[in-house]
PDB file of C-alpha atoms in Angstrom:
ATOM      1  CA  UNK A   1       0.000   0.000   0.000  1.00 75.00           C
ATOM      2  CA  UNK A   2       1.063   3.551  -0.639  1.00 82.00           C
ATOM      3  CA  UNK A   3       0.148   6.690   1.242  1.00 90.00           C
ATOM      4  CA  UNK A   4       0.140  10.173  -0.178  1.00 91.00           C
ATOM      5  CA  UNK A   5       3.005  12.303   1.096  1.00 90.00           C
ATOM      6  CA  UNK A   6       2.496  15.974   1.949  1.00 90.00           C
ATOM      7  CA  UNK A   7       4.694  18.842   0.866  1.00 91.00           C
ATOM      8  CA  UNK A   8       5.107  20.199   4.405  1.00 86.00           C
ATOM      9  CA  UNK A   9       7.635  17.478   5.142  1.00 83.00           C
ATOM     10  CA  UNK A  10       9.796  18.533   2.169  1.00 86.00           C
ATOM     11  CA  UNK A  11       9.519  22.312   2.097  1.00 85.00           C
ATOM     12  CA  UNK A  12       9.976  24.629   5.044  1.00 78.00           C
ATOM     13  CA  UNK A  13       7.525  27.405   5.825  1.00 74.00           C
ATOM     14  CA  UNK A  14       9.334  30.737   5.525  1.00 69.00           C
TER      15      UNK A  14
ATOM     16  CA  UNK B   1       0.680  52.297  -8.457  1.00 93.00           C
ATOM     17  CA  UNK B   2       0.651  48.941 -10.207  1.00 97.00           C
ATOM     18  CA  UNK B   3      -0.024  48.617 -13.915  1.00 98.00           C
ATOM     19  CA  UNK B   4       0.714  45.663 -16.180  1.00 98.00           C
ATOM     20  CA  UNK B   5      -0.228  45.514 -19.844  1.00 97.00           C
ATOM     21  CA  UNK B   6      -0.276  42.324 -21.866  1.00 95.00           C
ATOM     22  CA  UNK B   7      -1.084  42.433 -25.598  1.00 93.00           C
ATOM     23  CA  UNK B   8      -2.067  38.772 -25.537  1.00 90.00           C
ATOM     24  CA  UNK B   9      -4.700  38.469 -22.829  1.00 92.00           C
ATOM     25  CA  UNK B  10      -5.058  34.815 -23.888  1.00 94.00           C
ATOM     26  CA  UNK B  11      -1.845  34.069 -21.947  1.00 95.00           C
ATOM     27  CA  UNK B  12      -3.503  35.195 -18.737  1.00 94.00           C
ATOM     28  CA  UNK B  13      -6.637  33.222 -19.541  1.00 95.00           C
ATOM     29  CA  UNK B  14      -4.511  30.102 -19.985  1.00 96.00           C
ATOM     30  CA  UNK B  15      -2.635  30.747 -16.740  1.00 97.00           C
ATOM     31  CA  UNK B  16      -5.916  30.951 -14.902  1.00 97.00           C
ATOM     32  CA  UNK B  17      -7.163  27.721 -16.482  1.00 96.00           C
ATOM     33  CA  UNK B  18      -3.919  26.107 -15.332  1.00 98.00           C
ATOM     34  CA  UNK B  19      -4.426  26.946 -11.652  1.00 97.00           C
ATOM     35  CA  UNK B  20      -8.135  27.271 -10.979  1.00 95.00           C
ATOM     36  CA  UNK B  21      -8.811  23.587 -10.417  1.00 95.00           C
ATOM     37  CA  UNK B  22      -6.062  23.256  -7.836  1.00 96.00           C
ATOM     38  CA  UNK B  23      -6.641  26.506  -5.989  1.00 96.00           C
ATOM     39  CA  UNK B  24      -9.752  28.402  -4.905  1.00 96.00           C
ATOM     40  CA  UNK B  25      -7.901  31.582  -4.098  1.00 95.00           C
ATOM     41  CA  UNK B  26      -4.336  32.789  -4.298  1.00 95.00           C
ATOM     42  CA  UNK B  27      -2.158  35.788  -3.635  1.00 95.00           C
ATOM     43  CA  UNK B  28      -0.560  37.437  -6.647  1.00 96.00           C
ATOM     44  CA  UNK B  29       2.604  39.131  -5.395  1.00 95.00           C
ATOM     45  CA  UNK B  30       3.494  42.063  -7.606  1.00 96.00           C
ATOM     46  CA  UNK B  31       6.922  43.656  -7.436  1.00 97.00           C
ATOM     47  CA  UNK B  32       9.362  45.429  -9.698  1.00 97.00           C
ATOM     48  CA  UNK B  33      10.559  42.077 -11.016  1.00 97.00           C
ATOM     49  CA  UNK B  34       7.108  40.823 -12.001  1.00 98.00           C
ATOM     50  CA  UNK B  35       4.152  38.837 -10.727  1.00 98.00           C
ATOM     51  CA  UNK B  36       4.669  35.755  -8.555  1.00 96.00           C
ATOM     52  CA  UNK B  37       2.215  33.322  -7.082  1.00 96.00           C
ATOM     53  CA  UNK B  38       2.964  30.444  -4.769  1.00 95.00           C
ATOM     54  CA  UNK B  39       0.198  28.374  -3.241  1.00 94.00           C
ATOM     55  CA  UNK B  40      -0.504  24.853  -2.052  1.00 93.00           C
ATOM     56  CA  UNK B  41      -3.740  23.031  -2.717  1.00 93.00           C
ATOM     57  CA  UNK B  42      -5.955  22.581   0.329  1.00 91.00           C
ATOM     58  CA  UNK B  43      -4.630  19.093   1.078  1.00 92.00           C
ATOM     59  CA  UNK B  44      -0.956  20.238   0.989  1.00 92.00           C
ATOM     60  CA  UNK B  45      -0.065  17.589  -1.555  1.00 95.00           C
ATOM     61  CA  UNK B  46       0.831  19.901  -4.433  1.00 96.00           C
ATOM     62  CA  UNK B  47       2.139  23.419  -4.875  1.00 96.00           C
ATOM     63  CA  UNK B  48       1.773  25.865  -7.755  1.00 96.00           C
ATOM     64  CA  UNK B  49       4.555  28.351  -8.402  1.00 96.00           C
ATOM     65  CA  UNK B  50       3.919  30.938 -11.099  1.00 98.00           C
ATOM     66  CA  UNK B  51       6.428  33.505 -12.277  1.00 97.00           C
ATOM     67  CA  UNK B  52       5.639  36.201 -14.827  1.00 98.00           C
ATOM     68  CA  UNK B  53       8.632  38.476 -15.358  1.00 98.00           C
ATOM     69  CA  UNK B  54       8.059  42.212 -15.670  1.00 98.00           C
ATOM     70  CA  UNK B  55      10.133  42.362 -18.880  1.00 97.00           C
ATOM     71  CA  UNK B  56       7.719  39.894 -20.499  1.00 96.00           C
ATOM     72  CA  UNK B  57       4.868  42.398 -20.234  1.00 97.00           C
ATOM     73  CA  UNK B  58       4.347  45.052 -22.889  1.00 96.00           C
ATOM     74  CA  UNK B  59       4.232  47.687 -20.169  1.00 97.00           C
ATOM     75  CA  UNK B  60       4.908  47.138 -16.505  1.00 98.00           C
ATOM     76  CA  UNK B  61       5.007  49.464 -13.549  1.00 97.00           C
ATOM     77  CA  UNK B  62       5.025  48.560  -9.870  1.00 97.00           C
ATOM     78  CA  UNK B  63       6.042  51.384  -7.553  1.00 95.00           C
ATOM     79  CA  UNK B  64       5.445  49.491  -4.322  1.00 95.00           C
ATOM     80  CA  UNK B  65       5.216  45.779  -3.649  1.00 94.00           C
ATOM     81  CA  UNK B  66       1.596  44.713  -3.706  1.00 94.00           C
ATOM     82  CA  UNK B  67      -0.014  41.446  -2.578  1.00 94.00           C
ATOM     83  CA  UNK B  68      -3.333  40.873  -4.247  1.00 95.00           C
ATOM     84  CA  UNK B  69      -5.511  38.193  -2.652  1.00 96.00           C
ATOM     85  CA  UNK B  70      -7.738  36.943  -5.436  1.00 96.00           C
ATOM     86  CA  UNK B  71     -10.694  34.601  -5.564  1.00 96.00           C
ATOM     87  CA  UNK B  72      -9.948  32.607  -8.712  1.00 97.00           C
ATOM     88  CA  UNK B  73     -13.592  31.873  -9.540  1.00 96.00           C
ATOM     89  CA  UNK B  74     -14.252  35.635  -9.587  1.00 97.00           C
ATOM     90  CA  UNK B  75     -11.178  36.234 -11.726  1.00 97.00           C
ATOM     91  CA  UNK B  76     -12.315  33.503 -14.127  1.00 96.00           C
ATOM     92  CA  UNK B  77     -15.653  35.314 -14.565  1.00 96.00           C
ATOM     93  CA  UNK B  78     -13.809  38.502 -15.453  1.00 97.00           C
ATOM     94  CA  UNK B  79     -11.308  36.839 -17.791  1.00 96.00           C
ATOM     95  CA  UNK B  80     -14.239  35.253 -19.663  1.00 95.00           C
ATOM     96  CA  UNK B  81     -15.228  38.814 -20.588  1.00 95.00           C
ATOM     97  CA  UNK B  82     -11.952  39.278 -22.488  1.00 95.00           C
ATOM     98  CA  UNK B  83     -11.634  38.296 -26.130  1.00 93.00           C
ATOM     99  CA  UNK B  84      -8.630  36.142 -26.960  1.00 90.00           C
ATOM    100  CA  UNK B  85      -7.115  38.923 -29.066  1.00 94.00           C
ATOM    101  CA  UNK B  86      -7.879  41.655 -26.568  1.00 96.00           C
ATOM    102  CA  UNK B  87      -5.142  43.682 -24.946  1.00 97.00           C
ATOM    103  CA  UNK B  88      -5.345  43.405 -21.185  1.00 97.00           C
ATOM    104  CA  UNK B  89      -4.222  45.857 -18.526  1.00 98.00           C
ATOM    105  CA  UNK B  90      -4.298  45.155 -14.778  1.00 97.00           C
ATOM    106  CA  UNK B  91      -4.281  48.211 -12.570  1.00 97.00           C
ATOM    107  CA  UNK B  92      -4.287  48.841  -8.819  1.00 96.00           C
ATOM    108  CA  UNK B  93      -3.475  51.757  -6.553  1.00 92.00           C
ATOM    109  CA  UNK B  94      -1.023  51.307  -3.673  1.00 87.00           C
ATOM    110  CA  UNK B  95      -2.769  49.651  -0.707  1.00 82.00           C
ATOM    111  CA  UNK B  96      -5.849  49.169  -2.843  1.00 84.00           C
ATOM    112  CA  UNK B  97      -8.670  46.827  -1.892  1.00 93.00           C
ATOM    113  CA  UNK B  98      -9.577  46.248  -5.530  1.00 97.00           C
ATOM    114  CA  UNK B  99      -7.917  45.611  -8.883  1.00 97.00           C
ATOM    115  CA  UNK B 100      -9.171  46.765 -12.280  1.00 98.00           C
ATOM    116  CA  UNK B 101      -8.927  44.708 -15.457  1.00 97.00           C
ATOM    117  CA  UNK B 102      -9.157  46.670 -18.702  1.00 97.00           C
ATOM    118  CA  UNK B 103      -9.696  44.964 -22.044  1.00 97.00           C
ATOM    119  CA  UNK B 104      -9.200  46.672 -25.411  1.00 97.00           C
ATOM    120  CA  UNK B 105     -10.174  45.069 -28.692  1.00 96.00           C
ATOM    121  CA  UNK B 106      -7.304  44.963 -31.231  1.00 93.00           C
ATOM    122  CA  UNK B 107      -8.895  47.755 -33.294  1.00 92.00           C
ATOM    123  CA  UNK B 108      -9.492  49.718 -30.055  1.00 88.00           C
ATOM    124  CA  UNK B 109     -13.173  50.174 -30.870  1.00 94.00           C
ATOM    125  CA  UNK B 110     -14.293  48.358 -27.730  1.00 96.00           C
ATOM    126  CA  UNK B 111     -12.954  49.125 -24.292  1.00 97.00           C
ATOM    127  CA  UNK B 112     -14.226  47.521 -21.109  1.00 97.00           C
ATOM    128  CA  UNK B 113     -13.141  47.621 -17.501  1.00 97.00           C
ATOM    129  CA  UNK B 114     -13.984  45.350 -14.601  1.00 98.00           C
ATOM    130  CA  UNK B 115     -13.203  46.075 -10.999  1.00 97.00           C
ATOM    131  CA  UNK B 116     -12.720  43.153  -8.661  1.00 97.00           C
ATOM    132  CA  UNK B 117     -12.558  43.237  -4.878  1.00 96.00           C
ATOM    133  CA  UNK B 118      -9.381  41.846  -3.334  1.00 96.00           C
ATOM    134  CA  UNK B 119      -9.288  39.455  -0.387  1.00 95.00           C
ATOM    135  CA  UNK B 120      -7.105  39.294   2.691  1.00 89.00           C
ATOM    136  CA  UNK B 121      -5.471  35.882   2.503  1.00 89.00           C
ATOM    137  CA  UNK B 122      -3.186  34.311   5.051  1.00 81.00           C
ATOM    138  CA  UNK B 123       0.038  33.794   3.200  1.00 77.00           C
ATOM    139  CA  UNK B 124       2.245  30.852   3.943  1.00 76.00           C
ATOM    140  CA  UNK B 125       5.367  30.930   1.815  1.00 81.00           C
ATOM    141  CA  UNK B 126       7.349  27.751   1.456  1.00 84.00           C
ATOM    142  CA  UNK B 127      11.071  27.658   0.877  1.00 87.00           C
ATOM    143  CA  UNK B 128      11.798  25.250  -1.942  1.00 89.00           C
ATOM    144  CA  UNK B 129      15.364  23.973  -1.658  1.00 88.00           C
ATOM    145  CA  UNK B 130      17.603  23.992  -4.738  1.00 88.00           C
ATOM    146  CA  UNK B 131      17.804  20.391  -5.880  1.00 91.00           C
ATOM    147  CA  UNK B 132      19.995  18.642  -8.441  1.00 94.00           C
ATOM    148  CA  UNK B 133      17.492  16.247  -9.901  1.00 97.00           C
ATOM    149  CA  UNK B 134      18.495  12.691 -10.819  1.00 97.00           C
ATOM    150  CA  UNK B 135      16.333  12.734 -13.945  1.00 97.00           C
ATOM    151  CA  UNK B 136      15.122  15.610 -16.083  1.00 97.00           C
ATOM    152  CA  UNK B 137      12.689  14.560 -18.794  1.00 97.00           C
ATOM    153  CA  UNK B 138      11.415  16.895 -21.505  1.00 97.00           C
ATOM    154  CA  UNK B 139       8.546  15.743 -23.654  1.00 97.00           C
ATOM    155  CA  UNK B 140       5.697  17.200 -25.730  1.00 97.00           C
ATOM    156  CA  UNK B 141       3.095  18.587 -23.318  1.00 98.00           C
ATOM    157  CA  UNK B 142       0.193  17.117 -25.309  1.00 98.00           C
ATOM    158  CA  UNK B 143       1.819  13.674 -25.065  1.00 98.00           C
ATOM    159  CA  UNK B 144       2.143  14.011 -21.306  1.00 98.00           C
ATOM    160  CA  UNK B 145      -1.509  15.090 -21.023  1.00 98.00           C
ATOM    161  CA  UNK B 146      -2.561  12.102 -23.121  1.00 98.00           C
ATOM    162  CA  UNK B 147      -0.529   9.684 -20.984  1.00 98.00           C
ATOM    163  CA  UNK B 148      -1.979  11.048 -17.716  1.00 98.00           C
ATOM    164  CA  UNK B 149      -5.498  10.883 -19.110  1.00 98.00           C
ATOM    165  CA  UNK B 150      -5.095   7.363 -20.473  1.00 97.00           C
ATOM    166  CA  UNK B 151      -3.455   5.926 -17.362  1.00 97.00           C
ATOM    167  CA  UNK B 152      -5.972   7.460 -14.962  1.00 96.00           C
ATOM    168  CA  UNK B 153      -8.490   4.960 -16.352  1.00 96.00           C
ATOM    169  CA  UNK B 154      -6.488   2.136 -14.780  1.00 96.00           C
ATOM    170  CA  UNK B 155      -5.772   3.338 -11.283  1.00 94.00           C
ATOM    171  CA  UNK B 156      -5.321   6.219  -8.909  1.00 95.00           C
ATOM    172  CA  UNK B 157      -1.523   6.161  -9.167  1.00 96.00           C
ATOM    173  CA  UNK B 158       1.053   6.422 -11.908  1.00 97.00           C
ATOM    174  CA  UNK B 159       4.553   5.058 -11.506  1.00 97.00           C
ATOM    175  CA  UNK B 160       7.106   7.096 -13.447  1.00 98.00           C
ATOM    176  CA  UNK B 161      10.356   5.203 -13.995  1.00 98.00           C
ATOM    177  CA  UNK B 162      13.249   6.835 -15.749  1.00 97.00           C
ATOM    178  CA  UNK B 163      16.356   5.160 -17.071  1.00 92.00           C
ATOM    179  CA  UNK B 164      18.896   6.162 -19.719  1.00 86.00           C
ATOM    180  CA  UNK B 165      16.907   4.250 -22.321  1.00 85.00           C
ATOM    181  CA  UNK B 166      13.688   6.082 -21.722  1.00 94.00           C
ATOM    182  CA  UNK B 167      10.828   6.863 -19.416  1.00 97.00           C
ATOM    183  CA  UNK B 168       8.020   4.476 -18.482  1.00 98.00           C
ATOM    184  CA  UNK B 169       4.623   5.451 -17.121  1.00 98.00           C
ATOM    185  CA  UNK B 170       2.671   2.599 -15.486  1.00 98.00           C
ATOM    186  CA  UNK B 171      -0.670   2.172 -13.788  1.00 97.00           C
ATOM    187  CA  UNK B 172      -2.558  -0.832 -12.458  1.00 96.00           C
ATOM    188  CA  UNK B 173      -6.007  -1.418 -11.059  1.00 94.00           C
ATOM    189  CA  UNK B 174      -9.164  -3.518 -11.170  1.00 94.00           C
ATOM    190  CA  UNK B 175      -9.391  -3.790 -14.949  1.00 95.00           C
ATOM    191  CA  UNK B 176      -5.726  -4.590 -15.482  1.00 96.00           C
ATOM    192  CA  UNK B 177      -2.494  -2.747 -16.045  1.00 97.00           C
ATOM    193  CA  UNK B 178      -0.993  -0.280 -18.488  1.00 97.00           C
ATOM    194  CA  UNK B 179       2.538   0.662 -19.462  1.00 97.00           C
ATOM    195  CA  UNK B 180       3.592   3.476 -21.752  1.00 98.00           C
ATOM    196  CA  UNK B 181       7.249   3.746 -22.689  1.00 97.00           C
ATOM    197  CA  UNK B 182       8.817   6.734 -24.385  1.00 97.00           C
ATOM    198  CA  UNK B 183      12.302   6.499 -25.808  1.00 95.00           C
ATOM    199  CA  UNK B 184      14.546   9.490 -26.287  1.00 92.00           C
ATOM    200  CA  UNK B 185      13.989  10.842 -29.777  1.00 89.00           C
ATOM    201  CA  UNK B 186      16.874  10.181 -32.116  1.00 81.00           C
ATOM    202  CA  UNK B 187      16.544  13.232 -34.348  1.00 74.00           C
ATOM    203  CA  UNK B 188      15.463  16.572 -33.061  1.00 74.00           C
ATOM    204  CA  UNK B 189      14.313  18.241 -36.258  1.00 79.00           C
ATOM    205  CA  UNK B 190      11.248  19.496 -34.499  1.00 86.00           C
ATOM    206  CA  UNK B 191      12.236  20.602 -31.016  1.00 87.00           C
ATOM    207  CA  UNK B 192       8.641  20.740 -29.784  1.00 90.00           C
ATOM    208  CA  UNK B 193       8.132  17.045 -30.559  1.00 91.00           C
ATOM    209  CA  UNK B 194      11.333  15.817 -28.943  1.00 94.00           C
ATOM    210  CA  UNK B 195      11.656  13.574 -25.912  1.00 95.00           C
ATOM    211  CA  UNK B 196      14.931  14.171 -24.097  1.00 94.00           C
ATOM    212  CA  UNK B 197      16.290  12.661 -20.908  1.00 95.00           C
ATOM    213  CA  UNK B 198      19.142  13.852 -18.743  1.00 95.00           C
ATOM    214  CA  UNK B 199      19.871  11.161 -16.188  1.00 95.00           C
ATOM    215  CA  UNK B 200      22.367  11.004 -13.326  1.00 96.00           C
ATOM    216  CA  UNK B 201      20.680   8.095 -11.541  1.00 96.00           C
ATOM    217  CA  UNK B 202      17.627   6.053 -12.409  1.00 96.00           C
ATOM    218  CA  UNK B 203      14.494   6.930 -10.474  1.00 97.00           C
ATOM    219  CA  UNK B 204      11.095   5.332  -9.986  1.00 97.00           C
ATOM    220  CA  UNK B 205       8.381   7.242  -8.114  1.00 96.00           C
ATOM    221  CA  UNK B 206       4.627   6.926  -7.625  1.00 96.00           C
ATOM    222  CA  UNK B 207       2.247   9.874  -8.015  1.00 97.00           C
ATOM    223  CA  UNK B 208      -1.470  10.513  -7.777  1.00 97.00           C
ATOM    224  CA  UNK B 209      -3.083  10.615 -11.249  1.00 97.00           C
ATOM    225  CA  UNK B 210      -5.620  13.179 -10.120  1.00 97.00           C
ATOM    226  CA  UNK B 211      -2.979  15.829  -9.502  1.00 98.00           C
ATOM    227  CA  UNK B 212      -1.028  15.067 -12.670  1.00 98.00           C
ATOM    228  CA  UNK B 213      -4.271  15.609 -14.570  1.00 98.00           C
ATOM    229  CA  UNK B 214      -4.754  18.971 -12.848  1.00 98.00           C
ATOM    230  CA  UNK B 215      -1.238  19.984 -13.908  1.00 98.00           C
ATOM    231  CA  UNK B 216      -1.946  19.129 -17.545  1.00 98.00           C
ATOM    232  CA  UNK B 217      -4.495  21.972 -17.599  1.00 98.00           C
ATOM    233  CA  UNK B 218      -1.369  24.046 -18.339  1.00 98.00           C
ATOM    234  CA  UNK B 219      -0.820  22.203 -21.653  1.00 98.00           C
ATOM    235  CA  UNK B 220      -2.062  25.125 -23.841  1.00 97.00           C
ATOM    236  CA  UNK B 221       0.701  27.307 -22.358  1.00 98.00           C
ATOM    237  CA  UNK B 222       3.612  25.402 -23.843  1.00 98.00           C
ATOM    238  CA  UNK B 223       4.372  22.725 -26.457  1.00 97.00           C
ATOM    239  CA  UNK B 224       6.869  21.074 -24.104  1.00 98.00           C
ATOM    240  CA  UNK B 225       6.771  20.057 -20.448  1.00 98.00           C
ATOM    241  CA  UNK B 226       9.726  19.278 -18.201  1.00 98.00           C
ATOM    242  CA  UNK B 227       9.543  16.656 -15.434  1.00 98.00           C
ATOM    243  CA  UNK B 228      12.284  16.690 -12.787  1.00 98.00           C
ATOM    244  CA  UNK B 229      12.610  13.761 -10.402  1.00 97.00           C
ATOM    245  CA  UNK B 230      14.830  12.562  -7.595  1.00 96.00           C
ATOM    246  CA  UNK B 231      14.214   9.712  -5.173  1.00 94.00           C
ATOM    247  CA  UNK B 232      11.813  10.600  -2.370  1.00 88.00           C
ATOM    248  CA  UNK B 233      11.453  14.289  -3.220  1.00 93.00           C
ATOM    249  CA  UNK B 234       8.544  16.087  -4.889  1.00 96.00           C
ATOM    250  CA  UNK B 235       8.195  15.875  -8.656  1.00 97.00           C
ATOM    251  CA  UNK B 236       8.480  19.175 -10.532  1.00 98.00           C
ATOM    252  CA  UNK B 237       6.317  19.633 -13.625  1.00 98.00           C
ATOM    253  CA  UNK B 238       7.289  22.803 -15.468  1.00 98.00           C
ATOM    254  CA  UNK B 239       5.648  24.588 -18.380  1.00 98.00           C
ATOM    255  CA  UNK B 240       7.358  27.618 -19.901  1.00 98.00           C
ATOM    256  CA  UNK B 241       5.054  30.539 -20.604  1.00 97.00           C
ATOM    257  CA  UNK B 242       6.424  32.011 -23.849  1.00 93.00           C
ATOM    258  CA  UNK B 243       9.035  34.667 -23.185  1.00 91.00           C
ATOM    259  CA  UNK B 244       7.326  35.821 -20.016  1.00 96.00           C
ATOM    260  CA  UNK B 245       7.917  33.140 -17.409  1.00 98.00           C
ATOM    261  CA  UNK B 246       6.880  29.702 -16.221  1.00 98.00           C
ATOM    262  CA  UNK B 247       4.460  27.722 -14.128  1.00 98.00           C
ATOM    263  CA  UNK B 248       5.820  24.940 -11.932  1.00 98.00           C
ATOM    264  CA  UNK B 249       3.854  22.333 -10.080  1.00 98.00           C
ATOM    265  CA  UNK B 250       5.353  20.330  -7.220  1.00 97.00           C
ATOM    266  CA  UNK B 251       3.785  17.031  -6.216  1.00 97.00           C
ATOM    267  CA  UNK B 252       4.688  14.968  -3.173  1.00 95.00           C
ATOM    268  CA  UNK B 253       5.313  11.345  -4.111  1.00 95.00           C
ATOM    269  CA  UNK B 254       3.274   8.485  -2.706  1.00 94.00           C
ATOM    270  CA  UNK B 255       5.249   6.586  -0.121  1.00 88.00           C
ATOM    271  CA  UNK B 256       5.340   2.808   0.433  1.00 81.00           C
ATOM    272  CA  UNK B 257       4.063   1.883   3.860  1.00 76.00           C
TER     273      UNK B 257
END
């Protein structure tokens, strides 16, 4: 099974 | 004072078509260097990054930085009022709570203006790290749209695998499975029709079809699309917008549990 990743874990909030 | 004039209003119409299914509202940041937009979809799975350079406009003036919070459904209504050949001018005063769109027919016999209220949107800017991607694939944008459309019939996910030989798009589901392979084109007589691959390391990643299909709404903006991939980082799908800028979509990969 695969789960959808979120961008928050890759990109930092400035 | 902010004023931006674009002879081809159709470019702006296409930009709007390319973002309005992913985003309900967005902030257009206007500065001396141009117009930028960066926004995530509501589920934080994808991000749209739009850049329209000031030198790509026919006239451009931005005395003070201006953030325009815009409801995209409202903007779509206004852009529908513009003819494809109309000349478009966007205008706003400093600290304005509205923006005016002016459309002129090519023969200048019809002039219309539409004022739209701006919104106060909470802005959350993301820092996107510079990445050297393992694979950079350029292919005709219509081909990519066709592949995403065809494969979405088979399943919710598409696996994109890139090797030196070519790129493979795969999907599987209840009715069966599908594989589409594209080899690098041997002759590049027609640049727009070429498939080219720059590969440092082979990569295979899984993405949600639904989002890829949203991204392909940008197809009318450019004959070519560029996919950049590295293991376990978001995919970048980039469409150039003529001589004026680009639209990039970032999509988080699906992760094996």
